[in-house]
GROMACS .gro file of C-alpha atoms in nm:
model
  365
    1MET     CA    1   0.000   0.000   0.000
    2SER     CA    2   0.133   0.342  -0.094
    3SER     CA    3   0.228   0.610   0.157
    4ALA     CA    4  -0.035   0.851   0.288
    5ASP     CA    5  -0.175   1.106   0.044
    6PRO     CA    6  -0.194   1.449   0.219
    7ALA     CA    7  -0.497   1.565   0.019
    8GLN     CA    8  -0.685   1.240   0.084
    9THR     CA    9  -0.592   1.245   0.452
   10LYS     CA   10  -0.732   1.598   0.482
   11ILE     CA   11  -1.064   1.498   0.318
   12LEU     CA   12  -1.083   1.190   0.541
   13ASN     CA   13  -1.018   1.388   0.860
   14THR     CA   14  -1.290   1.637   0.766
   15ALA     CA   15  -1.531   1.345   0.715
   16PHE     CA   16  -1.426   1.196   1.050
   17GLU     CA   17  -1.512   1.522   1.224
   18ALA     CA   18  -1.858   1.530   1.064
   19VAL     CA   19  -1.917   1.167   1.164
   20LYS     CA   20  -1.806   1.235   1.520
   21LEU     CA   21  -2.039   1.535   1.554
   22ASN     CA   22  -2.345   1.362   1.409
   23ALA     CA   23  -2.276   1.042   1.606
   24PHE     CA   24  -2.273   1.252   1.924
   25TYR     CA   25  -2.618   1.400   1.848
   26MET     CA   26  -2.745   1.060   1.735
   27LYS     CA   27  -2.651   0.905   2.070
   28ARG     CA   28  -2.801   1.195   2.261
   29SER     CA   29  -3.127   1.138   2.072
   30MET     CA   30  -3.110   0.766   2.157
   31ASP     CA   31  -3.072   0.849   2.525
   32SER     CA   32  -3.388   1.056   2.512
   33GLY     CA   33  -3.571   0.789   2.315
   34ASP     CA   34  -3.639   1.019   2.020
   35VAL     CA   35  -3.655   0.785   1.720
   36ASP     CA   36  -3.706   1.055   1.457
   37GLU     CA   37  -3.411   1.264   1.576
   38THR     CA   38  -3.194   0.952   1.600
   39ILE     CA   39  -3.270   0.864   1.238
   40LYS     CA   40  -3.211   1.225   1.133
   41PHE     CA   41  -2.858   1.240   1.278
   42ALA     CA   42  -2.779   0.885   1.163
   43THR     CA   43  -2.873   0.999   0.812
   44GLU     CA   44  -2.638   1.296   0.837
   45MET     CA   45  -2.359   1.069   0.960
   46LEU     CA   46  -2.416   0.817   0.679
   47SER     CA   47  -2.429   1.089   0.415
   48GLU     CA   48  -2.049   1.109   0.445
   49LEU     CA   49  -2.043   0.775   0.259
   50ARG     CA   50  -2.177   0.956  -0.048
   51SER     CA   51  -1.824   1.089  -0.101
   52ASN     CA   52  -1.699   1.113  -0.459
   53THR     CA   53  -1.349   1.229  -0.369
   54LEU     CA   54  -1.201   0.955  -0.149
   55PHE     CA   55  -0.981   0.685  -0.299
   56PRO     CA   56  -1.089   0.328  -0.211
   57LYS     CA   57  -0.849   0.266   0.079
   58TYR     CA   58  -0.947   0.598   0.242
   59TYR     CA   59  -1.317   0.532   0.180
   60TYR     CA   60  -1.264   0.195   0.352
   61GLN     CA   61  -1.131   0.373   0.662
   62LEU     CA   62  -1.435   0.602   0.665
   63TYR     CA   63  -1.667   0.303   0.626
   64LEU     CA   64  -1.506   0.120   0.922
   65HIS     CA   65  -1.540   0.431   1.137
   66ILE     CA   66  -1.910   0.467   1.054
   67ALA     CA   67  -1.981   0.091   1.081
   68ASN     CA   68  -1.852   0.108   1.437
   69GLU     CA   69  -2.106   0.381   1.521
   70MET     CA   70  -2.380   0.181   1.347
   71ARG     CA   71  -2.343  -0.099   1.604
   72GLU     CA   72  -2.481   0.136   1.869
   73LEU     CA   73  -2.766   0.234   1.641
   74GLU     CA   74  -2.848  -0.134   1.584
   75GLU     CA   75  -2.853  -0.190   1.960
   76PHE     CA   76  -3.090   0.107   2.001
   77PHE     CA   77  -3.328  -0.038   1.742
   78SER     CA   78  -3.304  -0.377   1.918
   79SER     CA   79  -3.400  -0.214   2.249
   80LEU     CA   80  -3.708  -0.060   2.088
   81GLN     CA   81  -3.813  -0.407   1.976
   82ARG     CA   82  -3.730  -0.578   2.308
   83ASP     CA   83  -3.919  -0.320   2.512
   84GLY     CA   84  -4.221  -0.337   2.282
   85GLU     CA   85  -4.195   0.035   2.204
   86MET     CA   86  -4.206  -0.009   1.828
   87ARG     CA   87  -4.285  -0.284   1.577
   88MET     CA   88  -3.994  -0.351   1.344
   89THR     CA   89  -4.236  -0.359   1.050
   90ASP     CA   90  -4.314   0.008   1.118
   91LEU     CA   91  -3.950   0.105   1.176
   92TYR     CA   92  -3.841  -0.076   0.858
   93GLU     CA   93  -4.091   0.133   0.662
   94LYS     CA   94  -3.999   0.452   0.847
   95VAL     CA   95  -3.628   0.446   0.759
   96GLN     CA   96  -3.714   0.392   0.393
   97GLY     CA   97  -3.860   0.741   0.395
   98CYS     CA   98  -3.507   0.884   0.409
   99GLY     CA   99  -3.448   1.104   0.104
  100GLN     CA  100  -3.086   1.013   0.030
  101VAL     CA  101  -3.030   0.671  -0.127
  102VAL     CA  102  -2.702   0.571   0.042
  103PRO     CA  103  -2.805   0.657   0.402
  104ARG     CA  104  -3.149   0.503   0.339
  105LEU     CA  105  -3.002   0.168   0.239
  106TYR     CA  106  -2.761   0.153   0.533
  107LEU     CA  107  -3.050   0.231   0.770
  108MET     CA  108  -3.268  -0.028   0.597
  109CYS     CA  109  -2.997  -0.294   0.641
  110CYS     CA  110  -2.943  -0.194   1.004
  111VAL     CA  111  -3.314  -0.217   1.086
  112GLY     CA  112  -3.347  -0.524   0.862
  113GLY     CA  113  -3.109  -0.720   1.082
  114VAL     CA  114  -3.318  -0.637   1.389
  115TYR     CA  115  -3.637  -0.708   1.191
  116ILE     CA  116  -3.512  -1.063   1.118
  117ALA     CA  117  -3.413  -1.113   1.483
  118SER     CA  118  -3.763  -1.007   1.593
  119GLN     CA  119  -3.910  -1.289   1.380
  120GLU     CA  120  -4.214  -1.073   1.309
  121ILE     CA  121  -4.203  -1.211   0.953
  122PRO     CA  122  -3.992  -1.491   0.792
  123ALA     CA  123  -3.620  -1.414   0.762
  124LYS     CA  124  -3.620  -1.513   0.393
  125ASP     CA  125  -3.871  -1.236   0.311
  126VAL     CA  126  -3.660  -0.963   0.473
  127LEU     CA  127  -3.341  -1.097   0.314
  128LYS     CA  128  -3.497  -1.100  -0.032
  129ASP     CA  129  -3.631  -0.747   0.012
  130MET     CA  130  -3.295  -0.611   0.129
  131VAL     CA  131  -3.084  -0.775  -0.142
  132ASP     CA  132  -3.325  -0.638  -0.405
  133MET     CA  133  -3.338  -0.289  -0.254
  134VAL     CA  134  -2.961  -0.238  -0.239
  135LYS     CA  135  -2.960  -0.241  -0.619
  136GLY     CA  136  -3.054   0.125  -0.571
  137VAL     CA  137  -2.682   0.211  -0.543
  138GLN     CA  138  -2.517   0.179  -0.883
  139HIS     CA  139  -2.203   0.378  -0.798
  140PRO     CA  140  -1.947   0.093  -0.786
  141MET     CA  141  -1.758   0.188  -0.470
  142ARG     CA  142  -2.062   0.297  -0.269
  143GLY     CA  143  -2.251  -0.010  -0.385
  144LEU     CA  144  -1.964  -0.240  -0.286
  145PHE     CA  145  -1.966  -0.112   0.070
  146VAL     CA  146  -2.345  -0.118   0.109
  147ARG     CA  147  -2.344  -0.483   0.002
  148TYR     CA  148  -2.054  -0.559   0.235
  149TYR     CA  149  -2.251  -0.402   0.521
  150LEU     CA  150  -2.550  -0.617   0.424
  151THR     CA  151  -2.327  -0.927   0.445
  152GLN     CA  152  -2.200  -0.824   0.788
  153ILE     CA  153  -2.540  -0.733   0.935
  154THR     CA  154  -2.699  -1.064   0.828
  155LYS     CA  155  -2.414  -1.309   0.899
  156ASP     CA  156  -2.582  -1.454   1.211
  157LYS     CA  157  -2.940  -1.410   1.089
  158LEU     CA  158  -2.965  -1.657   0.801
  159PRO     CA  159  -3.211  -1.951   0.788
  160ASP     CA  160  -2.939  -2.213   0.826
  161ILE     CA  161  -2.964  -2.556   0.994
  162GLY     CA  162  -2.971  -2.511   1.371
  163SER     CA  163  -3.047  -2.140   1.337
  164PRO     CA  164  -3.358  -1.992   1.505
  165TYR     CA  165  -3.457  -1.860   1.162
  166GLU     CA  166  -3.477  -2.204   0.998
  167GLY     CA  167  -3.816  -2.357   0.921
  168ALA     CA  168  -4.082  -2.089   0.906
  169GLY     CA  169  -3.804  -1.837   0.841
  170GLY     CA  170  -3.668  -2.026   0.542
  171SER     CA  171  -3.418  -2.295   0.449
  172VAL     CA  172  -3.046  -2.321   0.380
  173GLN     CA  173  -3.136  -2.288   0.010
  174ASP     CA  174  -3.284  -1.944   0.089
  175ALA     CA  175  -2.963  -1.851   0.271
  176CYS     CA  176  -2.752  -1.969  -0.025
  177SER     CA  177  -2.969  -1.781  -0.273
  178PHE     CA  178  -2.939  -1.458  -0.072
  179ILE     CA  179  -2.559  -1.474  -0.035
  180LEU     CA  180  -2.511  -1.585  -0.395
  181GLN     CA  181  -2.719  -1.299  -0.536
  182ASN     CA  182  -2.534  -1.049  -0.319
  183PHE     CA  183  -2.197  -1.198  -0.423
  184ILE     CA  184  -2.276  -1.177  -0.796
  185GLU     CA  185  -2.378  -0.810  -0.772
  186THR     CA  186  -2.077  -0.732  -0.549
  187ASN     CA  187  -1.837  -0.890  -0.797
  188ARG     CA  188  -1.983  -0.691  -1.085
  189LEU     CA  189  -1.950  -0.364  -0.892
  190TRP     CA  190  -1.590  -0.457  -0.805
  191ILE     CA  191  -1.510  -0.513  -1.172
  192ARG     CA  192  -1.676  -0.184  -1.269
  193LEU     CA  193  -1.421   0.001  -1.054
  194MET     CA  194  -1.173  -0.055  -1.340
  195THR     CA  195  -1.374   0.167  -1.575
  196HIS     CA  196  -1.527   0.407  -1.322
  197GLY     CA  197  -1.398   0.760  -1.282
  198GLY     CA  198  -1.262   0.824  -1.629
  199LYS     CA  199  -0.903   0.778  -1.742
  200GLN     CA  200  -0.662   0.674  -1.473
  201ASP     CA  201  -0.351   0.461  -1.451
  202LYS     CA  202  -0.464   0.100  -1.504
  203LYS     CA  203  -0.207  -0.037  -1.261
  204LYS     CA  204  -0.323   0.206  -0.993
  205LYS     CA  205  -0.686   0.099  -1.040
  206GLU     CA  206  -0.588  -0.266  -1.011
  207LEU     CA  207  -0.404  -0.196  -0.685
  208GLU     CA  208  -0.708  -0.009  -0.553
  209ARG     CA  209  -0.928  -0.304  -0.644
  210GLN     CA  210  -0.692  -0.543  -0.467
  211ASP     CA  211  -0.730  -0.330  -0.153
  212LEU     CA  212  -1.104  -0.400  -0.167
  213SER     CA  213  -1.094  -0.770  -0.259
  214ILE     CA  214  -1.203  -0.879   0.090
  215LEU     CA  215  -1.541  -0.712   0.028
  216VAL     CA  216  -1.606  -0.969  -0.247
  217GLY     CA  217  -1.440  -1.271  -0.088
  218THR     CA  218  -1.641  -1.233   0.234
  219SER     CA  219  -1.952  -1.367   0.061
  220LEU     CA  220  -1.771  -1.689  -0.038
  221VAL     CA  221  -1.644  -1.730   0.317
  222ARG     CA  222  -1.998  -1.688   0.447
  223LEU     CA  223  -2.128  -1.954   0.204
  224SER     CA  224  -1.862  -2.198   0.323
  225GLN     CA  225  -1.972  -2.144   0.685
  226LEU     CA  226  -2.333  -2.253   0.628
  227GLU     CA  227  -2.396  -2.559   0.844
  228GLY     CA  228  -2.667  -2.687   0.612
  229LEU     CA  229  -2.459  -2.672   0.295
  230ASP     CA  230  -2.389  -3.032   0.190
  231ILE     CA  231  -2.189  -3.180  -0.097
  232ILE     CA  232  -2.498  -3.241  -0.311
  233GLU     CA  233  -2.623  -2.881  -0.287
  234TYR     CA  234  -2.267  -2.753  -0.345
  235LYS     CA  235  -2.207  -2.977  -0.648
  236GLU     CA  236  -2.545  -2.943  -0.818
  237ASN     CA  237  -2.633  -2.580  -0.753
  238LEU     CA  238  -2.390  -2.357  -0.567
  239LEU     CA  239  -2.054  -2.426  -0.732
  240PRO     CA  240  -2.190  -2.420  -1.091
  241SER     CA  241  -2.350  -2.080  -1.018
  242LEU     CA  242  -2.027  -1.945  -0.867
  243LEU     CA  243  -1.815  -2.072  -1.156
  244ASP     CA  244  -2.058  -1.933  -1.416
  245GLU     CA  245  -2.020  -1.587  -1.265
  246ILE     CA  246  -1.640  -1.616  -1.240
  247VAL     CA  247  -1.590  -1.745  -1.595
  248ASN     CA  248  -1.840  -1.507  -1.755
  249CYS     CA  249  -1.712  -1.194  -1.578
  250LYS     CA  250  -1.404  -1.203  -1.809
  251ASP     CA  251  -1.194  -1.017  -1.553
  252THR     CA  252  -0.839  -1.140  -1.485
  253LEU     CA  253  -0.813  -1.011  -1.128
  254ALA     CA  254  -1.157  -1.140  -1.029
  255GLN     CA  255  -1.096  -1.483  -1.183
  256THR     CA  256  -0.755  -1.517  -1.018
  257TYR     CA  257  -0.871  -1.407  -0.674
  258LEU     CA  258  -1.207  -1.584  -0.661
  259MET     CA  259  -1.082  -1.923  -0.782
  260ASP     CA  260  -0.820  -1.912  -0.508
  261VAL     CA  261  -1.080  -1.818  -0.246
  262ILE     CA  262  -1.301  -2.111  -0.347
  263ILE     CA  263  -1.006  -2.350  -0.309
  264ASN     CA  264  -0.921  -2.213   0.035
  265VAL     CA  265  -1.262  -2.175   0.201
  266PHE     CA  266  -1.465  -2.482   0.103
  267PRO     CA  267  -1.402  -2.828   0.257
  268ASP     CA  268  -1.163  -3.080   0.101
  269GLU     CA  269  -1.444  -3.334   0.049
  270PHE     CA  270  -1.630  -3.074  -0.159
  271HIS     CA  271  -1.326  -3.021  -0.384
  272ILE     CA  272  -1.278  -3.395  -0.442
  273ALA     CA  273  -1.647  -3.440  -0.531
  274THR     CA  274  -1.639  -3.149  -0.776
  275LEU     CA  275  -1.294  -3.183  -0.935
  276SER     CA  276  -1.433  -3.229  -1.284
  277ILE     CA  277  -1.654  -2.917  -1.263
  278PHE     CA  278  -1.377  -2.702  -1.116
  279LEU     CA  279  -1.108  -2.812  -1.362
  280ASN     CA  280  -1.343  -2.758  -1.657
  281ALA     CA  281  -1.392  -2.400  -1.537
  282ILE     CA  282  -1.014  -2.347  -1.512
  283ILE     CA  283  -0.983  -2.427  -1.885
  284LYS     CA  284  -1.225  -2.140  -1.963
  285LEU     CA  285  -1.039  -1.871  -1.767
  286LYS     CA  286  -0.871  -1.578  -1.941
  287GLU     CA  287  -0.522  -1.644  -2.076
  288LYS     CA  288  -0.370  -1.378  -1.848
  289VAL     CA  289  -0.485  -1.570  -1.538
  290ASN     CA  290  -0.195  -1.756  -1.373
  291ILE     CA  291  -0.336  -2.110  -1.409
  292LYS     CA  292  -0.023  -2.263  -1.259
  293ASN     CA  293  -0.079  -2.088  -0.925
  294ILE     CA  294  -0.445  -2.196  -0.912
  295LEU     CA  295  -0.360  -2.560  -0.988
  296GLU     CA  296  -0.072  -2.553  -0.737
  297SER     CA  297  -0.307  -2.423  -0.470
  298LEU     CA  298  -0.557  -2.701  -0.544
  299VAL     CA  299  -0.290  -2.973  -0.548
  300SER     CA  300  -0.147  -2.845  -0.220
  301ARG     CA  301  -0.490  -2.852  -0.059
  302LEU     CA  302  -0.572  -3.205  -0.179
  303SER     CA  303  -0.231  -3.353  -0.102
  304GLU     CA  304  -0.240  -3.216   0.253
  305TYR     CA  305  -0.587  -3.366   0.300
  306ILE     CA  306  -0.474  -3.707   0.172
  307SER     CA  307  -0.161  -3.697   0.389
  308ASN     CA  308  -0.360  -3.611   0.703
  309SER     CA  309  -0.636  -3.863   0.639
  310GLY     CA  310  -0.401  -4.159   0.647
  311SER     CA  311  -0.592  -4.343   0.374
  312GLU     CA  312  -0.683  -4.317   0.008
  313VAL     CA  313  -0.970  -4.069   0.014
  314ILE     CA  314  -0.991  -4.003  -0.359
  315SER     CA  315  -1.227  -4.268  -0.492
  316PRO     CA  316  -1.096  -4.461  -0.798
  317GLU     CA  317  -1.422  -4.372  -0.977
  318ILE     CA  318  -1.324  -4.005  -0.971
  319ASN     CA  319  -0.990  -4.075  -1.145
  320ALA     CA  320  -0.847  -3.746  -1.026
  321PHE     CA  321  -0.515  -3.789  -1.207
  322LYS     CA  322  -0.693  -3.825  -1.543
  323LEU     CA  323  -0.899  -3.513  -1.470
  324PHE     CA  324  -0.585  -3.311  -1.391
  325ASN     CA  325  -0.400  -3.459  -1.688
  326ASP     CA  326  -0.686  -3.377  -1.928
  327CYS     CA  327  -0.706  -3.022  -1.788
  328VAL     CA  328  -0.333  -2.960  -1.838
  329LYS     CA  329  -0.338  -3.121  -2.183
  330THR     CA  330  -0.635  -2.906  -2.294
  331LEU     CA  331  -0.465  -2.589  -2.167
  332ILE     CA  332  -0.138  -2.665  -2.347
  333GLU     CA  333  -0.311  -2.758  -2.674
  334GLY     CA  334  -0.563  -2.473  -2.664
  335ARG     CA  335  -0.330  -2.186  -2.578
  336THR     CA  336  -0.109  -2.154  -2.882
  337ASN     CA  337   0.085  -1.859  -2.741
  338MET     CA  338   0.187  -2.047  -2.424
  339THR     CA  339   0.563  -2.030  -2.368
  340LEU     CA  340   0.779  -2.335  -2.310
  341VAL     CA  341   0.835  -2.225  -1.950
  342ALA     CA  342   0.459  -2.201  -1.888
  343THR     CA  343   0.409  -2.544  -2.045
  344LEU     CA  344   0.677  -2.700  -1.827
  345ASN     CA  345   0.531  -2.527  -1.519
  346LEU     CA  346   0.194  -2.692  -1.579
  347GLN     CA  347   0.357  -3.033  -1.633
  348THR     CA  348   0.550  -2.980  -1.308
  349VAL     CA  349   0.225  -2.921  -1.121
  350LEU     CA  350   0.082  -3.240  -1.270
  351THR     CA  351   0.392  -3.440  -1.171
  352ASP     CA  352   0.373  -3.292  -0.822
  353PHE     CA  353   0.010  -3.404  -0.796
  354ALA     CA  354   0.101  -3.760  -0.903
  355LEU     CA  355   0.383  -3.782  -0.648
  356LYS     CA  356   0.187  -3.639  -0.357
  357CYS     CA  357  -0.156  -3.791  -0.416
  358TYR     CA  358  -0.070  -4.123  -0.583
  359ASN     CA  359   0.227  -4.246  -0.386
  360GLY     CA  360   0.355  -4.566  -0.541
  361LYS     CA  361   0.190  -4.521  -0.880
  362ASN     CA  362   0.501  -4.433  -1.076
  363GLU     CA  363   0.324  -4.487  -1.408
  364TYR     CA  364   0.143  -4.155  -1.349
  365VAL     CA  365   0.479  -3.979  -1.321
   0.00000   0.00000   0.00000
C-alpha cells in the first residue's frame, strides 16, 4: 500500500469530524428515546459515505469508522423491539422514507437485521427485500460497501440448519440464494471500478481493487460457513453458479482471486467431489490468469488432506489424475501462445500431484 496522500488524509479527517459530531447528536437522541431525531442524525452521519473524492483505501477507513457507530444504532433499534416500544415492521418502513439513497439503504440494512431477529415475519422475506433494494446504489464503490454491510449485518441471521430462523423463516437454500445474489452483484461492482472515474492509470486501479478484494471474498467465506450446505447442494447448484459468474465476468483479477478463495474456504471433500466441474472452469479462464498458481493451490490442498487422512480418500471412480491430466493437456493444446516455460510449469504441477496424491503409482509420473 502506498504512503499517505496528504490531500486524501485531509478529506478523510474532515469526514471523521462530521461523523463524530453527528454520532454525538445521534446518541443523545437515543438516550432521550427520540426515534425521529436519532434517524435524522444517523442519516447525516451516513451521508459522508456519499463521497466522490475519497480513494478506495481511504473510503474503507471512513466506512469502518461509521460501521462502528452503526453498532450502537443497531442496539438502540433492538432495544425498541425488546421493550415493545415499536414494531420492526413500522421502523423498517420509516427508515425507507429517508431522502438520500445511500443513508437510506444503510439504515434499511441496520433495521433489517433487527427485523429478522424479531421474527415478526420470515427471515427469507426480509433478506430478499434487502438484497433487491440495495440495487438502488449503482455507484461501484458505494454499492460495494453497502453490500458488504449487508453481508455483515446478516451473517448470524440466516435460515441455516440449527439457526432460530430455519423452518418458518426459510431454508439453507434461501440462505444460499441470498448470499449468492449479493456476491454476484458485489463482484460486478468490483469489476466496474476498473472503468469508473474516467481515465486513470490501469495499474493504480488494479491496486485499488486489490485493496477491496475482501469485500467480495467475504460472501464466499460466508457460504462456506453454512452448516446446512452439503456436498450435493454444493455440487449441483452452488458451485456451478459461482463458476458461471467467475468465468463469464471475463476479468483477470476477479478470476484469479475468486478461484483461489473457493479453493481455500470450502471443505476438502467438496473439492474432491467437484474436481471435474472445477477443472473444466479453469480451462475457460482468461489467458492472463496464472493457471499454474491456481492448480498448485488445489494440489497443495488435496495432497495435505490425503496426507492427514491416512488413507486413500480419492475414490478410484473419480480418477483425479486423469482429470488433472486432461485439464493440463487441454490448456497446453488450446493456448497456442503459451511459452515453453509455462508449459513446463503446468507439467511440473501435474507431476507434483502424481507424487503427492498417488504415492507408489510411478506410471502416473
